[in-house]
Amino acid sequence: IVQWTPFFQTYKKQRYPWIQLAGHQGNFKAGPDQGTILKKLCPQEERCFQLLMKDVLRPFVPEYKGQVTCEDGELYLQLQDLLSDFDSPCVMDCKIGVRTYLEEELAKAKEKTKLRKDMYEKMIQIDPKAPTEEEHRSKGVTKPRYMIWRETISSTATLGFRIDGVKKADGTSSKDFKTTKTREQIVESFKDFTSNFPNAAPKYLERLKSIRDTLKESPFFRSHELIGSSLLFVHDKRRASLWMIDFAKTVPVPDNVSIDHNSVWEVGNHEDGYLIGLNNLISIFESLIKD
Ligand code: ATP
Ligand code: MG
Ligand code: MG
């Protein structure tokens, strides 16, 4: 097992260390104002934040405070730092949805029918039985085949979400969830994440339900496909809350298509499985509270 540490940054302007569980380290910086962070600008994501600030979902996303140009000339989004009100927070990033690539990315991958040896190697490293006889013979898999397979090694394809990273109060952290797949494994990870914090799970459950209720009313949710977006769980001794983050791959649903976020995804139907993931999270937190 490769030891992994999240990026801990102590920014001069902030009195607390900041924790980043996913993405490239270079994508984030301390914000110019206390309690804010900067994320490298992606126009698609900025557009989402602009819409979200006027949507009923606003209380469930970090506040968007506009663009900032840094000394390096790069543009950033200034966002509320969701960790700033916590003392030594425990943090977990769960990526929601039954797939983490756009329809467009899959279509592009399908244009290239070249067999990929590197993807075959990655595949057999995780599961030597995954390739077909034909794939074993040619020692290669196509990219779309690999993309679809990769979502089945974690809980993404089956439960509609996966754990992307965790940092606990004792300082230990892990990103080693690539093959955390079954409901039982997830339950164990959530128990571990909330152990010694008896207030956390009930608060998370309540917040998950508020998000579900609000999504039903949200024009933004109705009209967008949310791919690779996460729920960020944060708790300390006193508080627990969670927010919707990462809209870099959230795109408008095409005009002639409508999605319910709860139906099975078939290539081309644009379903993201967001509610499949959310409902499974709710059901898992309900069962955690019962024992
Ligand atoms: P990827 O696409 O690989 O998931 P990304 O570059 O799009 O990464 P995000 O997913 O938005 O970046 O964020 C990466 C991590 O940074 C999150 O897992 C979380 O730990 C932290 N983070 C992001 N936004 C905030 C925020 N507003 N407040 C506090 N922490 C945040
Ligand atoms: Mg992310
Ligand atoms: Mg992202």
XYZ file of C-alpha atoms and ligand atoms in Angstrom:
324
model
C 0.000 0.000 0.000
C 1.356 3.363 -0.998
C 1.268 5.837 1.846
C -0.636 8.935 0.855
C -0.860 12.285 2.553
C -3.276 14.987 1.535
C -1.920 18.428 0.816
C -1.698 20.294 4.085
C -1.010 23.913 3.510
C -0.556 26.498 6.178
C -1.184 29.768 4.465
C 0.243 32.880 6.074
C -3.072 34.668 5.984
C -4.908 31.815 7.623
C -4.472 30.593 11.141
C -5.435 27.032 10.327
C -4.005 24.379 8.037
C -6.018 23.778 4.883
C -6.723 20.294 3.619
C -7.199 19.323 -0.014
C -8.412 15.775 -0.635
C -8.563 15.635 -4.441
C -7.358 17.347 -7.588
C -3.981 18.866 -8.432
C -2.277 20.766 -5.660
C -1.558 23.647 -8.030
C -5.279 24.202 -8.613
C -5.766 25.775 -5.184
C -4.377 28.756 -3.298
C -5.241 30.736 -0.192
C -7.821 33.394 -0.889
C -7.146 37.125 -0.524
C -9.865 37.352 2.133
C -9.998 35.425 5.400
C -12.117 32.305 5.067
C -11.796 31.989 1.303
C -9.816 29.797 -1.064
C -8.987 30.137 -4.747
C -9.612 27.403 -7.306
C -8.144 27.652 -10.798
C -10.829 29.011 -13.096
C -12.678 26.710 -15.411
C -15.364 28.650 -17.353
C -17.835 25.784 -17.099
C -17.524 25.737 -13.320
C -17.750 29.513 -13.011
C -20.986 29.478 -14.981
C -22.376 26.864 -12.563
C -21.448 28.908 -9.496
C -23.068 32.006 -11.013
C -26.304 30.061 -11.528
C -26.074 28.363 -8.125
C -25.814 31.696 -6.300
C -29.339 32.411 -7.611
C -30.693 28.881 -7.092
C -32.414 27.274 -4.097
C -29.244 25.167 -3.749
C -27.207 28.200 -2.665
C -27.072 27.197 1.042
C -25.544 23.855 0.053
C -22.621 25.084 -2.059
C -19.590 27.219 -1.118
C -20.319 30.873 -1.640
C -18.884 32.173 -4.918
C -17.202 35.551 -4.531
C -16.071 36.253 -8.090
C -12.881 36.001 -10.144
C -9.409 36.855 -8.927
C -6.267 37.302 -11.057
C -3.128 36.087 -9.286
C 0.431 37.426 -9.598
C 1.133 34.624 -12.069
C -1.551 36.122 -14.317
C -3.822 33.084 -13.881
C -7.525 33.458 -13.200
C -9.089 31.856 -10.131
C -12.544 31.510 -8.621
C -12.758 32.858 -5.094
C -14.832 30.486 -2.988
C -15.901 30.254 0.627
C -13.481 27.991 2.508
C -15.762 25.345 3.958
C -13.184 24.395 6.603
C -12.733 27.840 8.111
C -15.358 27.468 10.861
C -14.025 24.140 12.108
C -11.398 23.139 14.690
C -9.149 20.295 13.459
C -11.822 19.080 11.064
C -12.321 15.565 9.758
C -12.975 15.761 6.022
C -14.326 13.297 3.467
C -14.876 13.759 -0.272
C -17.516 11.493 -1.877
C -17.789 11.679 -5.642
C -21.462 11.334 -6.618
C -22.956 9.603 -9.654
C -22.837 6.315 -11.550
C -20.087 7.528 -13.887
C -17.345 10.134 -13.632
C -16.832 10.933 -17.323
C -19.031 12.951 -19.658
C -20.966 11.354 -22.515
C -18.770 13.518 -24.722
C -15.574 12.044 -23.255
C -16.829 8.532 -23.904
C -17.829 9.400 -27.466
C -14.372 10.845 -28.084
C -12.714 7.741 -26.650
C -14.817 5.586 -28.961
C -13.395 7.305 -32.013
C -10.020 5.852 -31.172
C -10.152 2.117 -31.509
C -6.468 1.583 -30.807
C -5.785 -1.091 -28.196
C -4.150 0.363 -25.117
C -1.465 -1.736 -23.466
C -1.134 0.696 -20.546
C -4.832 0.383 -19.723
C -4.659 -3.389 -20.011
C -1.760 -3.375 -17.531
C -3.676 -1.182 -15.082
C -6.649 -3.490 -15.418
C -4.802 -6.720 -14.643
C -3.013 -5.072 -11.729
C -6.372 -4.563 -10.059
C -8.174 -7.641 -11.356
C -6.330 -10.226 -13.459
C -9.685 -11.753 -14.368
C -11.197 -8.547 -15.727
C -9.969 -8.751 -19.344
C -11.701 -11.094 -21.797
C -9.759 -13.925 -23.435
C -9.424 -11.800 -26.538
C -8.066 -8.871 -24.503
C -5.591 -11.172 -22.766
C -4.413 -12.450 -26.114
C -3.868 -8.977 -27.554
C -2.623 -7.572 -24.198
C -4.660 -4.467 -24.838
C -8.080 -2.916 -24.164
C -9.822 -0.016 -25.854
C -10.153 3.246 -23.955
C -13.975 3.222 -23.737
C -13.868 -0.340 -22.454
C -11.374 0.760 -19.786
C -13.413 3.832 -18.826
C -16.565 1.784 -18.295
C -14.709 -0.959 -16.420
C -12.977 1.512 -14.101
C -16.319 2.654 -12.662
C -17.116 -0.934 -11.661
C -14.108 -1.466 -9.378
C -15.371 1.092 -6.848
C -18.938 1.675 -5.677
C -19.520 4.272 -8.432
C -21.377 2.055 -10.919
C -23.378 0.122 -8.295
C -24.057 2.589 -5.451
C -23.844 5.826 -7.416
C -21.026 7.319 -5.348
C -17.526 6.531 -4.172
C -15.228 7.747 -1.453
C -12.477 9.840 -3.032
C -10.504 10.791 0.059
C -10.684 11.018 3.836
C -8.742 12.905 6.479
C -9.493 12.063 10.093
C -9.007 13.991 13.335
C -6.020 11.887 14.375
C -4.277 13.186 11.276
C -4.450 9.893 9.402
C -5.722 10.100 5.897
C -6.299 7.895 2.948
C -7.043 8.001 -0.706
C -6.930 4.251 -0.871
C -10.579 3.744 -1.824
C -10.163 2.887 -5.479
C -11.586 -0.592 -4.885
C -13.877 0.174 -1.947
C -16.953 -1.211 -3.580
C -19.462 -3.027 -1.402
C -22.012 -1.453 0.884
C -20.342 -3.267 3.817
C -16.946 -1.757 3.000
C -18.507 1.699 2.749
C -20.311 1.247 6.077
C -16.984 0.360 7.724
C -15.287 3.411 6.205
C -18.086 5.741 7.357
C -17.997 4.226 10.868
C -14.278 4.791 10.987
C -14.672 8.359 9.693
C -17.246 9.282 12.360
C -15.891 7.204 15.269
C -15.545 9.284 18.467
C -17.899 11.896 17.011
C -21.356 10.646 18.036
C -23.073 13.820 16.817
C -21.703 13.668 13.307
C -23.737 10.903 11.635
C -27.192 12.236 12.678
C -26.244 15.711 11.477
C -24.947 14.386 8.175
C -28.169 12.446 7.702
C -30.306 15.494 8.340
C -28.268 17.591 5.911
C -28.343 14.865 3.220
C -32.128 14.845 3.463
C -32.322 18.637 3.187
C -30.170 18.464 0.079
C -32.437 15.805 -1.418
C -35.549 17.890 -0.688
C -33.960 20.983 -2.192
C -32.704 19.219 -5.327
C -36.326 18.398 -6.147
C -37.085 22.133 -6.283
C -33.920 23.245 -8.030
C -34.050 24.569 -11.610
C -30.271 24.171 -11.724
C -30.454 20.473 -10.856
C -33.283 19.855 -13.303
C -31.302 21.269 -16.197
C -27.793 19.967 -15.499
C -25.878 16.722 -15.724
C -23.598 16.550 -12.666
C -20.486 14.527 -13.456
C -17.500 14.195 -11.104
C -19.162 16.452 -8.550
C -18.652 15.685 -4.852
C -20.220 16.027 -1.463
C -17.669 17.335 1.026
C -18.328 16.081 4.582
C -16.762 18.102 7.401
C -17.046 17.630 11.162
C -15.285 18.473 14.397
C -16.244 18.015 18.065
C -18.986 20.633 17.849
C -20.363 20.643 14.339
C -20.952 18.553 11.237
C -22.079 19.639 7.794
C -21.681 18.866 4.137
C -21.713 20.755 0.855
C -21.929 20.130 -2.874
C -18.600 20.973 -4.533
C -16.709 20.613 -7.820
C -18.798 21.609 -10.836
C -15.956 21.485 -13.346
C -17.756 18.720 -15.244
C -21.328 19.863 -14.655
C -22.926 20.654 -17.998
C -26.389 21.681 -19.231
C -28.529 18.775 -20.391
C -29.037 19.032 -24.179
C -32.257 20.789 -25.251
C -34.141 17.757 -26.456
C -33.213 15.598 -23.447
C -34.602 15.482 -19.923
C -33.110 13.470 -17.073
C -34.400 12.447 -13.625
C -30.960 11.680 -12.080
C -32.383 8.390 -10.842
C -32.685 6.180 -13.922
C -30.181 3.672 -15.174
C -27.545 5.262 -17.366
C -27.410 4.044 -20.931
C -24.928 5.501 -23.375
C -26.469 8.680 -24.735
C -29.330 9.173 -22.238
C -27.285 11.656 -20.104
C -28.480 10.202 -16.778
C -25.869 10.858 -14.067
C -27.264 8.781 -11.201
C -26.890 11.678 -8.746
C -30.025 10.703 -6.817
C -29.068 7.030 -6.858
C -25.900 8.014 -4.985
C -27.670 10.405 -2.638
C -30.381 7.877 -1.764
C -27.747 5.226 -1.060
C -25.818 7.640 1.161
C -29.004 8.420 3.078
C -29.827 4.758 3.501
C -26.282 3.979 4.695
C -26.296 6.830 7.240
C -29.727 5.668 8.449
C -28.352 2.196 9.088
C -25.269 3.643 10.856
C -27.446 5.557 13.288
C -29.540 2.502 14.089
C -26.668 0.381 15.416
P -10.981 16.552 -8.992
O -11.653 16.893 -10.278
O -9.767 15.684 -9.108
O -11.938 16.010 -7.957
P -10.671 19.445 -8.637
O -9.389 20.070 -9.033
O -11.858 19.656 -9.524
O -10.410 17.922 -8.350
P -12.230 19.863 -6.245
O -12.764 18.497 -6.325
O -13.152 21.023 -6.431
O -10.960 20.022 -7.208
O -11.535 20.046 -4.826
C -10.480 19.217 -4.425
C -10.427 19.160 -2.915
O -10.207 20.467 -2.384
C -11.709 18.654 -2.268
O -11.715 17.251 -2.145
C -11.642 19.331 -0.903
O -10.789 18.596 -0.025
C -10.974 20.661 -1.211
N -11.959 21.740 -1.456
C -12.493 22.097 -2.646
N -13.310 23.169 -2.520
C -13.302 23.503 -1.206
C -13.929 24.551 -0.433
N -14.739 25.460 -0.987
N -13.667 24.590 0.896
C -12.852 23.685 1.474
N -12.237 22.697 0.810
C -12.438 22.592 -0.518
Mg -13.451 16.859 -7.087
Mg -13.085 18.292 -10.550
